[in-house]
CSV table of C-alpha atoms and ligand atoms in Angstrom, one decimal:
chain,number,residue,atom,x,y,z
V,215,UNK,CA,-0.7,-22.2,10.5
V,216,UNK,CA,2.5,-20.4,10.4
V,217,UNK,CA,3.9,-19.4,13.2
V,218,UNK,CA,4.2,-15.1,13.3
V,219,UNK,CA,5.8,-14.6,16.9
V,220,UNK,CA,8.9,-13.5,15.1
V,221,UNK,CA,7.2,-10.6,13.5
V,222,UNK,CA,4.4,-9.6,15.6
V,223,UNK,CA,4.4,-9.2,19.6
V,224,UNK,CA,1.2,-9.9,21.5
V,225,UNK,CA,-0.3,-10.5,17.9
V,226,UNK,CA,0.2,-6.9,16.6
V,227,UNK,CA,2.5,-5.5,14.0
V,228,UNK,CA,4.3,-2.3,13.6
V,229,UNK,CA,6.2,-2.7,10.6
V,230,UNK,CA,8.6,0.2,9.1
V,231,UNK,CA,9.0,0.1,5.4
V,232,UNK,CA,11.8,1.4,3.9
V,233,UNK,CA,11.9,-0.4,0.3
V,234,UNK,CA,10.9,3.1,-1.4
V,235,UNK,CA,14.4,4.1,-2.8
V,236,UNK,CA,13.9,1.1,-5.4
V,237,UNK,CA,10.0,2.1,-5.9
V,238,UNK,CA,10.0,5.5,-6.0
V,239,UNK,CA,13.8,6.6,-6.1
V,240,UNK,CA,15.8,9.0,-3.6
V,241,UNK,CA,13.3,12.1,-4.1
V,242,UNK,CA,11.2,10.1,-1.3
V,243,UNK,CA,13.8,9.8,0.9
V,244,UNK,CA,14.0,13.6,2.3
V,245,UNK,CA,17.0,14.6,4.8
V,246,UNK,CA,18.2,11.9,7.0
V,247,UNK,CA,15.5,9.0,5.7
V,248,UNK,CA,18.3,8.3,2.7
V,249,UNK,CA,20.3,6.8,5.5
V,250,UNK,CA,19.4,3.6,6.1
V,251,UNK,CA,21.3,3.4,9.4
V,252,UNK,CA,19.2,6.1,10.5
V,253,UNK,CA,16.0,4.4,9.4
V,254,UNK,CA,17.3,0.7,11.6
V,255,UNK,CA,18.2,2.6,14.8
V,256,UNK,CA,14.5,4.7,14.0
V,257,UNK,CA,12.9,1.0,13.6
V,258,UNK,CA,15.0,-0.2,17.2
V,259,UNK,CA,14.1,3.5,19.0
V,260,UNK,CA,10.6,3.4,18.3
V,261,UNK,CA,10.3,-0.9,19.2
V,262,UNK,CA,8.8,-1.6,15.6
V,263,UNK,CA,8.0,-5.1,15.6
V,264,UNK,CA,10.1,-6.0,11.6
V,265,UNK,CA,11.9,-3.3,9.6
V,266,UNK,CA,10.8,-3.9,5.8
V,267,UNK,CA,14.5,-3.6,3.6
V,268,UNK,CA,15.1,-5.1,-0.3
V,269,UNK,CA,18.0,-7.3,-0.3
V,270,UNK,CA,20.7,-5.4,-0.9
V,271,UNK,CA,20.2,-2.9,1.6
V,272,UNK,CA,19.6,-5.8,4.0
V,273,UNK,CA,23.1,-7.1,3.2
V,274,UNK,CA,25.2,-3.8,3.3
V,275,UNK,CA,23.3,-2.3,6.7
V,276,UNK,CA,21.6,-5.2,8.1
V,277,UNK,CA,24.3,-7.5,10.3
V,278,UNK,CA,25.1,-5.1,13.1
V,279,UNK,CA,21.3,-4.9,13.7
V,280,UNK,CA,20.6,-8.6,13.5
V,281,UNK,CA,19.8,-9.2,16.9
V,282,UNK,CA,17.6,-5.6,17.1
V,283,UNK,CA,15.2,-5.5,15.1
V,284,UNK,CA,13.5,-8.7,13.0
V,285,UNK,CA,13.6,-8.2,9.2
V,286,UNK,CA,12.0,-8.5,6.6
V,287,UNK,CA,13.0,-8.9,3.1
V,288,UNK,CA,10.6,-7.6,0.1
V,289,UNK,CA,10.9,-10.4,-2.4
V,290,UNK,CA,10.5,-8.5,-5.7
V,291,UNK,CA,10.6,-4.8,-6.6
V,292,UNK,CA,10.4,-2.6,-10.1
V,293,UNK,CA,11.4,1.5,-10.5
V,294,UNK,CA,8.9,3.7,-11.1
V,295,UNK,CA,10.9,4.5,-14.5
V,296,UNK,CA,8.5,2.5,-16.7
V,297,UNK,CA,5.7,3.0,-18.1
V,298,UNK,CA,2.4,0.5,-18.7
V,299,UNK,CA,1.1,-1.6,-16.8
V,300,UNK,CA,2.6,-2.8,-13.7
V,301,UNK,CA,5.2,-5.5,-13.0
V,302,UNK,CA,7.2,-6.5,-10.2
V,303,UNK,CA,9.6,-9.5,-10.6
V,304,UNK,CA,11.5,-11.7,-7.8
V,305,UNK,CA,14.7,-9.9,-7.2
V,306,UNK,CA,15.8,-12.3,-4.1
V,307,UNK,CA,15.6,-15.8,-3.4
V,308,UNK,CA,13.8,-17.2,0.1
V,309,UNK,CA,17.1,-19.1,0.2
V,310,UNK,CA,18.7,-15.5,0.2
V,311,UNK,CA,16.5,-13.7,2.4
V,312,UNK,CA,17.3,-16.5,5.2
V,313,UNK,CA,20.7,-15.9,4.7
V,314,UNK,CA,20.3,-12.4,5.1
V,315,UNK,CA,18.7,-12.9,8.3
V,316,UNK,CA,14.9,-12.8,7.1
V,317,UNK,CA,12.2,-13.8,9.8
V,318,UNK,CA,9.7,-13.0,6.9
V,319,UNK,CA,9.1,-12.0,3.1
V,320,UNK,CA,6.8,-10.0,1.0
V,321,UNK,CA,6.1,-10.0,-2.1
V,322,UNK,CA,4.1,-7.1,-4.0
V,323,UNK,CA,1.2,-8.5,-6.8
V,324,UNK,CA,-0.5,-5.7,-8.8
V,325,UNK,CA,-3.6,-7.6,-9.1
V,326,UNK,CA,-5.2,-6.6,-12.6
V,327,UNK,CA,-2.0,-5.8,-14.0
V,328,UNK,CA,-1.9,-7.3,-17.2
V,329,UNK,CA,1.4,-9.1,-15.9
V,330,UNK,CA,-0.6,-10.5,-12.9
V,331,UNK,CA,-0.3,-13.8,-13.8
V,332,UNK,CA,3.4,-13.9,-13.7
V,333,UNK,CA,3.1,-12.5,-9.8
V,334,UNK,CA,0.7,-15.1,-9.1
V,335,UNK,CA,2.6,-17.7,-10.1
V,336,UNK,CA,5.9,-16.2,-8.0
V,337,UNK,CA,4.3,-15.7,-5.1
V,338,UNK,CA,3.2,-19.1,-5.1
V,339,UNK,CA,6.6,-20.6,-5.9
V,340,UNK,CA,8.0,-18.3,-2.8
V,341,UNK,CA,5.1,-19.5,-0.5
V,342,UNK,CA,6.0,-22.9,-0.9
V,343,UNK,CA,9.5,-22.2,-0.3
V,344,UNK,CA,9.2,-19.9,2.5
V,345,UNK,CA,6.4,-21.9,4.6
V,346,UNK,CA,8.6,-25.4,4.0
V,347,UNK,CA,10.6,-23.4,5.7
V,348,UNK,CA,8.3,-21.9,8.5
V,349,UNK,CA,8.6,-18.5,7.4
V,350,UNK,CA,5.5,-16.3,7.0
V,351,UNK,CA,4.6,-15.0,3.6
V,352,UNK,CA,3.4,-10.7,3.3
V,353,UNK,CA,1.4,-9.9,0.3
V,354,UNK,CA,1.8,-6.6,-0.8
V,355,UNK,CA,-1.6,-7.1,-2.4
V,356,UNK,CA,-2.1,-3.7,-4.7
V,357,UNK,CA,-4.9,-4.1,-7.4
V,358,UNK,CA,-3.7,-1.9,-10.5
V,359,UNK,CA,-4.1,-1.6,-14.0
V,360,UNK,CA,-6.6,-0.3,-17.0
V,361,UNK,CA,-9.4,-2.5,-15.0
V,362,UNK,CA,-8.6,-0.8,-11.8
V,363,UNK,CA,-10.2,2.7,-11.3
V,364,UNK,CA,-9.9,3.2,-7.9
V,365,UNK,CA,-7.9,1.1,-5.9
V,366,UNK,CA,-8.5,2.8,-2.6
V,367,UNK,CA,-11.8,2.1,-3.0
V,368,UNK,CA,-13.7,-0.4,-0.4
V,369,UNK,CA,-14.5,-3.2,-3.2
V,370,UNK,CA,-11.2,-3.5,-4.8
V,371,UNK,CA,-9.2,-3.1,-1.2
V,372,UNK,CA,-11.4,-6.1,0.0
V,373,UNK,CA,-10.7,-8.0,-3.4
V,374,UNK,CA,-7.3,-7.2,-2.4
V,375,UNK,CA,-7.9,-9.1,1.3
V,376,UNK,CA,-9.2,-11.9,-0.2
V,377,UNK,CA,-6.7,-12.8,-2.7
V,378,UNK,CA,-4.3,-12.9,0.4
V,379,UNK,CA,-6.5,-15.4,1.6
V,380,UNK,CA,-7.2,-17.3,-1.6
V,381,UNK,CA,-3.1,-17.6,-2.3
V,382,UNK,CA,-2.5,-18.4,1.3
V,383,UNK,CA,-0.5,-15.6,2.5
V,384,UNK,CA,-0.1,-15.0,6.2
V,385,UNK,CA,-1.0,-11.4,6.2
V,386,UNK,CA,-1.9,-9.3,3.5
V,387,UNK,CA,-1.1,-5.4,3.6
V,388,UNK,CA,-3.8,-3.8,1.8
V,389,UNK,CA,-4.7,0.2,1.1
V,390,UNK,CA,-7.1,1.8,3.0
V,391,UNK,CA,-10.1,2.3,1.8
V,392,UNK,CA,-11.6,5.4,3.8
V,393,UNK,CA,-13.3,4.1,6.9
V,394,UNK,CA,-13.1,1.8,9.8
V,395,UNK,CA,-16.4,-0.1,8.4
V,396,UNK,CA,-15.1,-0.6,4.7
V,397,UNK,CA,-11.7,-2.1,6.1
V,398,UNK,CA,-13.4,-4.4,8.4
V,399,UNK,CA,-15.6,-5.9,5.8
V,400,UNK,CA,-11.9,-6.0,4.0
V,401,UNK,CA,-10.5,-8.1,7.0
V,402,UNK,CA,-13.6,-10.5,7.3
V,403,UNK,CA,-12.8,-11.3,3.5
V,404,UNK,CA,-9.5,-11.8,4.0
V,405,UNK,CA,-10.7,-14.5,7.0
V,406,UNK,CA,-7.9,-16.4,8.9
V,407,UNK,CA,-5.1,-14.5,6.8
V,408,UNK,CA,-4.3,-11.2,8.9
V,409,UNK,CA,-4.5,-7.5,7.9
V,410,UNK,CA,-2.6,-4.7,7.9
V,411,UNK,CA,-2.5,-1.3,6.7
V,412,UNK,CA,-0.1,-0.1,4.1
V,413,UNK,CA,0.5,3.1,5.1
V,414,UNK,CA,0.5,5.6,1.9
V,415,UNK,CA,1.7,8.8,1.1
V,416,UNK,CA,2.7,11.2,4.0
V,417,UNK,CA,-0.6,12.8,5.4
V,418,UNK,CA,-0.8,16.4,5.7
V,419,UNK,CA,-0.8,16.3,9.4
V,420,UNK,CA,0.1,13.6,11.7
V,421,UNK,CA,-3.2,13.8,13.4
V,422,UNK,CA,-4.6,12.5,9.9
V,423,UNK,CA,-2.4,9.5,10.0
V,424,UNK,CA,-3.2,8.4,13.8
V,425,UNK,CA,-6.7,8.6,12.7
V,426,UNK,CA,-6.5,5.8,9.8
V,427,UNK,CA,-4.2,3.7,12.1
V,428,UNK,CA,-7.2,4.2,15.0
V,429,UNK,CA,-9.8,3.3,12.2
V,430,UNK,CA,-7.9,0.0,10.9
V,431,UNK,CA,-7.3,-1.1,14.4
V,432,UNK,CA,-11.1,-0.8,15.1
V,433,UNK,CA,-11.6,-2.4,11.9
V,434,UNK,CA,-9.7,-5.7,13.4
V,435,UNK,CA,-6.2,-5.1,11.6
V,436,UNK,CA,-3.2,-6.6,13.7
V,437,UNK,CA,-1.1,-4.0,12.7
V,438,UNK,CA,0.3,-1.5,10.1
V,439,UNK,CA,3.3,-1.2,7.7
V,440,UNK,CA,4.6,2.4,7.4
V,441,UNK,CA,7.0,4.2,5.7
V,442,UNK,CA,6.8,7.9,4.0
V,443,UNK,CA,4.5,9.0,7.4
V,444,UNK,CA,6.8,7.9,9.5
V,445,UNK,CA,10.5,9.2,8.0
V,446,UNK,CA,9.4,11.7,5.5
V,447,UNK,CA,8.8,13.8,9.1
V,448,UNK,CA,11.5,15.2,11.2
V,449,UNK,CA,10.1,14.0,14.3
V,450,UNK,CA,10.1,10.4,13.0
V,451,UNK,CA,10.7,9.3,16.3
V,452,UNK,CA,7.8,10.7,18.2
V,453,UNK,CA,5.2,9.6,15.2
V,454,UNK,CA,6.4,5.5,15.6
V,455,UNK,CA,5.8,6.4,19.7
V,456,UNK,CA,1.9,7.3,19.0
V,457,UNK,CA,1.2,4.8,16.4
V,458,UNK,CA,2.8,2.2,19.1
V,459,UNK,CA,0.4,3.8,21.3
V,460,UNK,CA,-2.8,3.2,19.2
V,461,UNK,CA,-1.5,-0.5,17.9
V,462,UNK,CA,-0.9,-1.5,21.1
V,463,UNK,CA,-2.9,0.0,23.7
V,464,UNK,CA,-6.0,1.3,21.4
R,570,FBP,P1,4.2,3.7,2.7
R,570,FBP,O1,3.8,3.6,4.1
R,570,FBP,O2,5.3,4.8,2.5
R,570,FBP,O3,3.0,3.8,1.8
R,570,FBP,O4,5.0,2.3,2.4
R,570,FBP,C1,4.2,1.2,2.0
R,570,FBP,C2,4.6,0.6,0.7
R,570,FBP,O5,3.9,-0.5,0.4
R,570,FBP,C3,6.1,0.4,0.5
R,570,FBP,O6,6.4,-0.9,1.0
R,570,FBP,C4,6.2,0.5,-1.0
R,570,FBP,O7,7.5,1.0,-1.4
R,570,FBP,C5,5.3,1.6,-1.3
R,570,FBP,O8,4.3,1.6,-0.3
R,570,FBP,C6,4.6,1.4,-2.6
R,570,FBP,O9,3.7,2.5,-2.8
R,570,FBP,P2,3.0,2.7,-4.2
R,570,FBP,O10,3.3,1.6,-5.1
R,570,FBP,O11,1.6,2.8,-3.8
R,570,FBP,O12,3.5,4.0,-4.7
């Protein structure tokens, strides 16, 4: 088994995910979350456990922070600028990402794509890579395409666990699927690879938010991976200190 101390503490993960100006472009990044020194000293303030970065951010931001806050580096990527069915390609190497000063990488596969074969294969190629050398692999596992009708809903997000499990990832960030006991049966599929929450658009209200940490926590998630509810609000800070609370102390 892969060691996660470098990306967890006490077994928990609070990840903040800011690889959102390559997915979904600037309009996402309101007011001061288009900085991302802003977003690393938010990710230091607020005693995240990884800060979640594409590579070239990583590169340009990332070396005063080295020794701050573990990274992460997000493997692949694609714009939201094309139309079809979903494909994300490697954009940075493991090789790279350890050079950047990577403690971990994702990867994003839109199960069901029609392209899912092609993520399949990469992520494999990257697990290899990354576990020869004792870095943890993060599927970004997110079910999508003309097959896919819902993929918040509980079948498809437990798929979703599973095929962490069944391509060996180390965790697997999954959707929530509406309910503490639909994401546990989602973490009992995905077995001896952990769970955590992907975090999804901002929530009307904070409260909201807390609640679906709460629920995944229950459910037997180690952690979550959060991005638009935490930065998309002006009081940034404050939201990481209660979903520290609840991942920690819940
Ligand atoms: P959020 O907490 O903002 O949902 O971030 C999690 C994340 O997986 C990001 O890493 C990624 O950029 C984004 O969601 C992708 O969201 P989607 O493809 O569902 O629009």
């Amino acid at each position: 088994m892969i060691d996660l101390s470098s990306i967890t503490t006490n077994g928990k993960a609070m990840y903040l995910a800011y690889d959102h100006g390559m997915e979904h472009g600037p309009n996402d990044l309101p007011g001061k979350s288009v900085d991302p020194e802003y977003i690393l000293n938010l990710a230091i303030q607020g005693e995240y456990t990884s800060v979640i970065l594409q590579k070239g951010i990583a590169e340009k931001y990332y070396p005063p922070y080295k020794n701050k806050i573990p990274l992460i580096i997000k493997l692949n990527g694609k714009t939201r600028l094309v139309d079809g069915e979903a494909l994300s390609v490697q954009i940075c190497s493991v090789k790279e990402a350890i050079k950047l000063g990577a403690k971990a990488v994702g990867y994003t596969i839109y199960a069901g794509s029609k392209y899912e074969a092609v993520m399949l294969q990469e992520f494999s190629k990257i697990e290899e890579k990354a576990h020869r050398e004792g870095l943890p692999v993060i599927g970004w596992i997110y079910p999508r395409g003309k097959e896919v009708h819902d993929e918040n809903s509980p079948e498809i997000v437990s798929y979703a666990a599973r095929i962490g499990l069944e391509l060996g990832a180390d965790i697997v960030k999954i959707k929530y699927c509406g309910s503490k006991e639909c994401f546990n049966k989602a973490v009992i599929a995905a077995g001896k690879t952990k769970v955590v929450l992907s975090g999804g658009a901002k929530t009307d209200i904070p409260e909201d938010f807390y609640d679906i940490v709460k629920n995944v926590m229950d459910a037997d998630a180690i952690g979550a991976a959060v991005g638009r509810n935490v930065w998309q609000n002006e009081n940034a800070l404050e939201i990481s200190k209660k979903i520290k609370e609840i991942i920690f102390t819940n």
